[in-house]
Amino acid sequence: MENNTEAPRKKRVLSMSQSTGMFTLGNYLGALKNHVALQDEYECFYALADLHAITVRQDPAEFRKNTRNVYAMLMAVGLDPEKCVLFIQSMVPEHAQLAWILNCYTQFGELSRMTQFKDKSARHADNINAGLFTYPCLMAADILLYNADYVPVGHDQKQHVELARDIAERFNNLYSPTFTVPEVMFGKAGARVMSLQDPTKKMSKSDENMSGTILLTDTPEEIMKKFKRAKTDSGSEIRRGEDKPGINNLIDIYSGVTGKSYEEIEREFEGKGYGDFKTAVGEAVVAELRPVQEKYAQLQKDKAYLENCWHEAAPKAEAVARRTLQKVMRKVGYLA
Ligand code: TYM
């Protein structure tokens, strides 16, 4: 008789963040905070995308140091190596191997339409390398190796996840069902955090004007100053509106941090002005980041513990990745 006592497999989640620079409030609200929330319900694989990072030139010593720092920050925001597999992409060679194969199932035209490629190649006109162009194939490999059901990301990554779906469907149709076709997942608020200085542009760690970007390591004073100087729109009411990108962004940030709905926030600040609201948003962000920063400082002192975490995670990720890669290679016709 069959043994029916086995629990059904939990749905699987995969997401990654690039290991360049320090994370921003956009990374946190758009992705990391949701990643933490999903750990109990799903089987989660999270990683630092350090292979992706070299599509833009990195100084080796800085790059190495930064990868350690942002790994510590992933743990400081609440990703728990006991609950999820928290690994570093370059330690699992299957990512690069599957990426090569997927390159051959992706069209030049599809990659040319990626808005992130267009943006980045405009910003780094002196280094439009092949990796920057084929980057979405590596991202598809990241997702498909783990047969992820859901990919929680910010809005800017939606197009890349859609391409991963197209590649998965194409491969499944050409051979036989091989990959799970992943779905993109957004949080309730914060999927699109904009610059505090230009709320029509996404908040980014590579912005020339860092006064529009909150880094997770900014001091409370820096955070308050940046919010107080945030660009707002004409008018004075704390109310969302189509022509109000500045206030929409602040309401979204406040909602993402406090969990309050837009209606609750509008009611809370009825009769109050932009100045009061900016102070309240700044204070909420400072309070949210305080425990994160304390944990980060603590973790940074424990280098051996951090190293142990990523060395333990890599083989766990690789065990899953290797199985998928072998299946793919057999279907394509390799002798391996
Ligand atoms: P990256 O490193 O640029 O960003 C990491 C995560 O943060 C989200 N994010 C934002 N969300 C809201 N508002 C913002 N201003 C903002 N800025 C960043 C991103 O959407 C992302 O979820 N290619 C990916 C990394 C990657 C990946 C993957 C993601 C590599 N492989 C596989 C998912 C699955 C990237 O560059 O994200």
Coordinates of C-alpha atoms and ligand atoms in Angstrom, one line a residue:
M1 CA 0.0 0.0 0.0
E2 CA 1.1 3.5 -0.7
N3 CA 2.2 5.6 2.2
N4 CA 0.0 8.7 2.2
T5 CA 1.3 10.2 5.4
E6 CA 4.0 12.2 3.7
A7 CA 3.2 16.0 3.8
P8 CA 2.7 17.5 0.4
R9 CA 5.7 19.5 -0.8
K10 CA 5.6 23.1 0.2
K11 CA 5.5 25.5 -2.7
R12 CA 8.9 26.8 -3.6
V13 CA 10.1 30.4 -3.6
L14 CA 13.3 31.7 -5.1
S15 CA 14.7 35.2 -5.2
M16 CA 18.1 36.9 -5.4
S17 CA 19.6 40.4 -5.0
Q18 CA 22.7 41.7 -6.6
S19 CA 25.8 41.9 -4.3
T20 CA 26.8 45.4 -5.4
G21 CA 26.6 48.3 -3.0
M22 CA 24.4 48.4 0.1
F23 CA 20.7 47.6 -0.1
T24 CA 18.3 50.4 -0.3
L25 CA 14.9 51.0 1.2
G26 CA 13.6 50.0 -2.3
N27 CA 15.3 46.6 -2.0
Y28 CA 14.0 46.2 1.5
L29 CA 10.3 47.1 0.9
G30 CA 10.1 45.7 -2.7
A31 CA 11.8 42.4 -1.9
L32 CA 13.6 41.6 1.3
K33 CA 10.8 42.3 3.8
N34 CA 8.5 40.0 1.8
H35 CA 11.3 37.3 1.6
V36 CA 11.4 37.3 5.4
A37 CA 7.6 36.9 5.6
L38 CA 7.5 34.0 3.2
Q39 CA 10.1 31.8 5.1
D40 CA 7.6 30.0 7.3
E41 CA 5.0 29.1 4.6
Y42 CA 7.2 28.2 1.7
E43 CA 10.4 26.3 0.9
C44 CA 12.6 29.3 0.2
F45 CA 15.9 29.7 -1.7
Y46 CA 17.5 33.1 -1.4
A47 CA 20.8 34.2 -2.8
L48 CA 23.2 37.0 -3.6
A49 CA 23.5 37.3 -7.3
D50 CA 27.3 37.9 -7.5
L51 CA 27.6 36.5 -11.0
H52 CA 25.2 39.2 -12.2
A53 CA 27.2 41.8 -10.4
I54 CA 30.2 41.8 -12.8
T55 CA 28.1 43.0 -15.7
V56 CA 29.2 46.3 -14.3
R57 CA 33.0 46.6 -13.5
Q58 CA 33.8 45.9 -9.8
D59 CA 37.0 46.6 -7.9
P60 CA 38.0 43.1 -6.6
A61 CA 38.7 44.0 -3.0
E62 CA 35.6 46.2 -2.7
F63 CA 33.5 43.5 -4.3
R64 CA 34.7 40.8 -1.9
K65 CA 34.1 43.0 1.1
N66 CA 30.7 44.1 -0.2
T67 CA 29.5 40.6 -0.7
R68 CA 30.3 39.8 2.9
N69 CA 28.5 42.9 4.1
V70 CA 25.3 42.4 2.1
Y71 CA 25.2 38.7 3.1
A72 CA 25.3 39.9 6.7
M73 CA 22.6 42.4 5.9
L74 CA 20.3 39.6 4.4
M75 CA 20.6 37.9 7.8
A76 CA 20.1 41.2 9.7
V77 CA 16.8 41.9 8.0
G78 CA 15.6 38.5 9.2
L79 CA 16.5 35.8 6.6
D80 CA 17.2 32.9 8.8
P81 CA 19.6 30.1 7.6
E82 CA 17.6 27.6 9.7
K83 CA 14.4 28.4 7.7
C84 CA 15.7 29.1 4.2
V85 CA 18.7 28.2 2.0
L86 CA 20.7 31.5 2.0
F87 CA 23.5 31.0 -0.6
I88 CA 25.9 32.8 -2.9
Q89 CA 25.3 32.3 -6.6
S90 CA 28.9 31.9 -7.6
M91 CA 29.3 29.0 -5.2
V92 CA 26.8 26.9 -7.2
P93 CA 28.3 26.4 -10.7
E94 CA 25.1 25.0 -12.1
H95 CA 23.8 28.6 -12.5
A96 CA 26.4 29.4 -15.1
Q97 CA 26.0 26.1 -16.8
L98 CA 22.3 26.3 -17.2
A99 CA 22.6 29.9 -18.2
W100 CA 24.7 28.9 -21.2
I101 CA 22.1 26.3 -22.3
L102 CA 19.2 28.8 -21.9
N103 CA 21.2 31.4 -24.0
C104 CA 20.7 29.0 -26.9
Y105 CA 16.9 29.0 -26.3
T106 CA 16.5 32.8 -26.1
Q107 CA 16.2 35.1 -29.1
F108 CA 18.3 38.2 -29.7
G109 CA 15.0 40.2 -30.2
E110 CA 13.7 39.1 -26.8
L111 CA 16.8 40.3 -25.0
S112 CA 16.9 43.5 -26.9
R113 CA 13.5 44.4 -25.6
M114 CA 14.5 44.3 -21.9
T115 CA 14.2 47.7 -20.4
Q116 CA 16.9 47.1 -17.8
F117 CA 19.4 46.4 -20.6
K118 CA 18.4 49.5 -22.4
D119 CA 18.8 51.6 -19.2
K120 CA 22.0 50.1 -18.1
S121 CA 23.6 50.2 -21.5
A122 CA 22.8 53.9 -21.7
R123 CA 24.3 54.5 -18.3
H124 CA 27.5 52.4 -19.0
A125 CA 28.0 53.2 -22.7
D126 CA 31.7 52.4 -22.4
N127 CA 31.1 48.8 -21.2
I128 CA 28.1 47.3 -23.0
N129 CA 29.3 43.7 -22.5
A130 CA 27.7 40.5 -23.7
G131 CA 27.0 39.6 -20.0
L132 CA 24.8 42.6 -19.6
F133 CA 22.9 41.6 -22.7
T134 CA 22.4 37.9 -21.7
Y135 CA 21.9 38.7 -18.0
P136 CA 18.2 37.7 -18.2
C137 CA 19.2 34.2 -19.3
L138 CA 21.3 33.8 -16.1
M139 CA 18.3 35.1 -14.1
A140 CA 16.1 32.5 -15.8
A141 CA 18.6 29.8 -14.9
D142 CA 18.6 31.0 -11.3
I143 CA 14.8 30.6 -11.1
L144 CA 14.4 27.5 -13.2
L145 CA 17.1 25.4 -11.6
Y146 CA 15.0 25.4 -8.4
N147 CA 11.7 24.8 -10.1
A148 CA 10.4 27.8 -8.2
D149 CA 6.7 28.3 -8.0
Y150 CA 7.0 32.0 -7.0
V151 CA 9.5 34.7 -7.5
P152 CA 9.0 37.6 -5.1
V153 CA 10.6 40.7 -6.5
G154 CA 10.0 44.4 -7.0
H155 CA 8.2 45.7 -10.0
D156 CA 11.4 46.4 -12.0
Q157 CA 12.1 42.7 -12.3
K158 CA 8.7 41.7 -13.7
Q159 CA 9.8 41.7 -17.3
H160 CA 12.8 39.4 -16.5
V161 CA 10.5 36.9 -14.7
E162 CA 8.1 36.9 -17.6
L163 CA 11.0 36.1 -19.9
A164 CA 12.0 33.2 -17.6
R165 CA 8.4 31.9 -18.0
D166 CA 8.6 32.2 -21.7
I167 CA 11.9 30.3 -21.8
A168 CA 10.5 27.6 -19.5
E169 CA 7.4 27.1 -21.6
R170 CA 9.5 27.0 -24.8
F171 CA 11.8 24.3 -23.4
N172 CA 8.9 22.3 -22.0
N173 CA 7.2 22.3 -25.3
L174 CA 10.3 21.4 -27.3
Y175 CA 11.1 18.4 -25.1
S176 CA 8.7 17.5 -22.4
P177 CA 7.7 19.1 -19.0
T178 CA 11.0 19.9 -17.4
F179 CA 10.7 23.3 -15.6
T180 CA 8.0 24.7 -13.3
V181 CA 6.7 27.8 -14.9
P182 CA 7.3 30.5 -12.2
E183 CA 4.9 33.2 -11.2
V184 CA 6.0 36.7 -10.2
M185 CA 4.9 37.8 -6.7
F186 CA 4.7 41.4 -5.3
G187 CA 4.1 42.6 -1.8
K188 CA 1.1 44.7 -0.8
A189 CA 3.0 48.0 -0.9
G190 CA 6.5 49.0 -1.9
A191 CA 6.9 47.0 -5.1
R192 CA 8.0 50.3 -6.7
V193 CA 9.8 52.6 -4.3
M194 CA 10.9 55.8 -6.1
S195 CA 13.7 58.3 -5.5
L196 CA 12.9 60.8 -2.8
Q197 CA 14.5 63.5 -5.1
D198 CA 12.8 62.4 -8.4
P199 CA 9.7 60.3 -7.7
T200 CA 9.3 59.4 -11.3
K201 CA 12.6 57.4 -11.1
K202 CA 13.1 54.2 -9.1
M203 CA 15.1 54.5 -5.9
S204 CA 18.5 53.0 -6.7
K205 CA 21.9 52.4 -5.1
S206 CA 23.6 53.6 -8.2
D207 CA 21.8 56.9 -8.4
E208 CA 24.2 59.9 -8.8
N209 CA 22.1 61.8 -6.3
M210 CA 22.2 59.8 -3.1
S211 CA 19.9 62.2 -1.3
G212 CA 17.0 60.5 -3.0
T213 CA 18.1 57.0 -1.8
I214 CA 17.9 55.6 1.7
L215 CA 20.5 52.9 2.4
L216 CA 19.8 50.4 5.1
T217 CA 23.0 51.5 6.8
D218 CA 22.1 55.3 6.8
T219 CA 22.1 56.8 10.3
P220 CA 18.8 58.1 11.8
E221 CA 20.0 61.6 11.2
E222 CA 20.7 60.9 7.5
I223 CA 17.3 59.2 7.1
M224 CA 15.4 62.1 8.7
K225 CA 17.3 64.6 6.6
K226 CA 16.6 62.8 3.3
F227 CA 12.8 62.5 4.1
K228 CA 12.6 66.1 5.2
R229 CA 14.1 67.2 1.9
A230 CA 11.9 64.7 -0.2
K231 CA 10.3 66.3 -3.2
T232 CA 6.6 66.6 -2.9
D233 CA 4.0 67.9 -5.3
S234 CA 1.8 71.0 -5.5
G235 CA -1.1 71.0 -3.0
S236 CA -0.8 70.2 0.7
E237 CA -3.1 67.3 1.4
I238 CA -1.9 63.8 2.3
R239 CA -3.9 62.0 -0.3
R240 CA -3.0 59.8 -3.2
G241 CA -3.6 61.1 -6.7
E242 CA -2.6 60.5 -10.3
D243 CA -0.5 63.6 -10.7
K244 CA 1.1 63.2 -7.2
P245 CA 4.2 61.0 -7.6
G246 CA 5.9 62.5 -4.6
I247 CA 3.2 62.0 -2.1
N248 CA 2.2 58.6 -3.6
N249 CA 5.7 57.4 -3.0
L250 CA 5.8 58.6 0.6
I251 CA 2.4 57.0 1.3
D252 CA 3.6 53.8 -0.3
I253 CA 6.7 53.8 1.9
Y254 CA 4.7 54.5 5.0
S255 CA 2.3 51.7 4.1
G256 CA 5.1 49.3 3.4
V257 CA 6.8 50.0 6.7
T258 CA 3.7 50.2 9.0
G259 CA 1.4 47.7 7.2
K260 CA -1.4 50.4 7.3
S261 CA -3.7 50.7 4.3
Y262 CA -3.8 53.8 2.1
E263 CA -7.2 54.8 3.5
E264 CA -6.0 54.4 7.1
I265 CA -3.0 56.7 6.3
E266 CA -5.1 59.3 4.6
R267 CA -7.4 59.4 7.6
E268 CA -4.5 59.5 10.1
F269 CA -3.0 62.6 8.4
E270 CA -6.2 64.4 7.6
G271 CA -5.8 68.1 8.2
K272 CA -2.0 67.8 8.5
G273 CA 0.6 69.1 6.1
Y274 CA 3.5 67.6 4.1
G275 CA 6.0 68.6 6.8
D276 CA 4.3 66.5 9.5
F277 CA 3.9 63.6 7.1
K278 CA 7.5 63.6 6.0
T279 CA 8.7 63.6 9.6
A280 CA 6.3 60.7 10.4
V281 CA 7.5 58.6 7.4
G282 CA 11.2 59.3 8.4
E283 CA 10.5 58.3 12.0
A284 CA 8.7 55.1 10.9
V285 CA 11.7 54.1 8.7
V286 CA 14.2 54.9 11.4
A287 CA 12.2 52.7 13.9
E288 CA 12.0 49.9 11.3
L289 CA 15.7 49.9 10.6
R290 CA 17.0 50.3 14.2
P291 CA 16.8 46.5 15.0
V292 CA 18.1 45.7 11.6
Q293 CA 21.2 47.9 12.0
E294 CA 21.8 46.5 15.5
K295 CA 21.8 43.0 14.2
Y296 CA 24.0 44.0 11.3
A297 CA 26.6 45.5 13.6
Q298 CA 26.6 42.3 15.7
L299 CA 26.8 39.9 12.7
Q300 CA 29.7 41.8 11.1
K301 CA 31.8 41.0 14.2
D302 CA 31.2 37.3 13.7
K303 CA 32.9 36.6 10.4
A304 CA 33.4 32.9 11.1
Y305 CA 29.7 32.4 11.7
L306 CA 28.8 34.2 8.4
E307 CA 31.3 32.1 6.4
N308 CA 30.0 29.0 8.0
C309 CA 26.4 29.9 6.9
W310 CA 27.3 30.4 3.3
H311 CA 29.5 27.3 3.1
E312 CA 26.7 25.2 4.6
A313 CA 24.1 26.7 2.2
A314 CA 25.9 26.1 -1.1
P315 CA 25.7 22.3 -1.1
K316 CA 22.0 22.4 -0.1
A317 CA 21.3 24.6 -3.1
E318 CA 23.6 22.6 -5.4
A319 CA 21.9 19.3 -4.6
V320 CA 18.6 20.8 -6.1
A321 CA 20.3 22.6 -8.9
R322 CA 22.4 19.6 -10.0
R323 CA 19.3 17.4 -10.4
T324 CA 17.6 19.9 -12.7
L325 CA 20.7 20.5 -14.7
Q326 CA 21.2 16.8 -15.3
K327 CA 17.6 16.4 -16.4
V328 CA 18.0 19.3 -18.8
M329 CA 21.3 18.0 -20.2
R330 CA 19.8 14.5 -20.8
K331 CA 16.9 16.0 -22.7
V332 CA 19.1 18.2 -24.9
G333 CA 21.1 15.1 -25.8
Y334 CA 24.4 15.5 -23.9
L335 CA 26.2 12.3 -22.8
A336 CA 26.5 13.6 -19.2
Ligands
TYM1 P1 18.4 43.9 -7.6 O1 19.6 43.5 -7.0 O2 18.4 45.2 -8.5 O3 17.2 44.2 -6.6 C1 16.9 43.2 -5.6 C2 15.4 43.2 -5.3 O4 15.0 44.5 -4.9 C3 14.0 45.0 -5.8 N1 14.1 46.4 -5.9 C4 13.1 47.3 -5.7 N2 11.8 47.1 -5.3 C5 11.0 48.2 -5.2 N3 11.5 49.5 -5.4 C6 12.8 49.7 -5.8 N4 13.2 50.9 -5.9 C7 13.6 48.6 -5.9 N5 14.9 48.4 -6.3 C8 15.2 47.1 -6.3 C9 14.2 44.2 -7.1 O5 13.0 44.2 -7.8 C10 14.6 42.9 -6.6 O6 13.5 42.1 -6.3 N6 18.2 40.7 -11.5 C11 17.9 40.9 -10.1 C12 18.6 39.9 -9.2 C13 18.3 38.5 -9.5 C14 17.1 37.8 -9.3 C15 17.4 36.5 -9.8 C16 15.9 38.1 -8.8 C17 19.2 37.7 -10.1 N7 18.6 36.4 -10.3 C18 16.4 35.5 -9.7 C19 14.9 37.1 -8.7 C20 15.2 35.8 -9.2 C21 18.3 42.3 -9.7 O7 19.1 42.9 -10.3 O8 17.7 42.7 -8.5

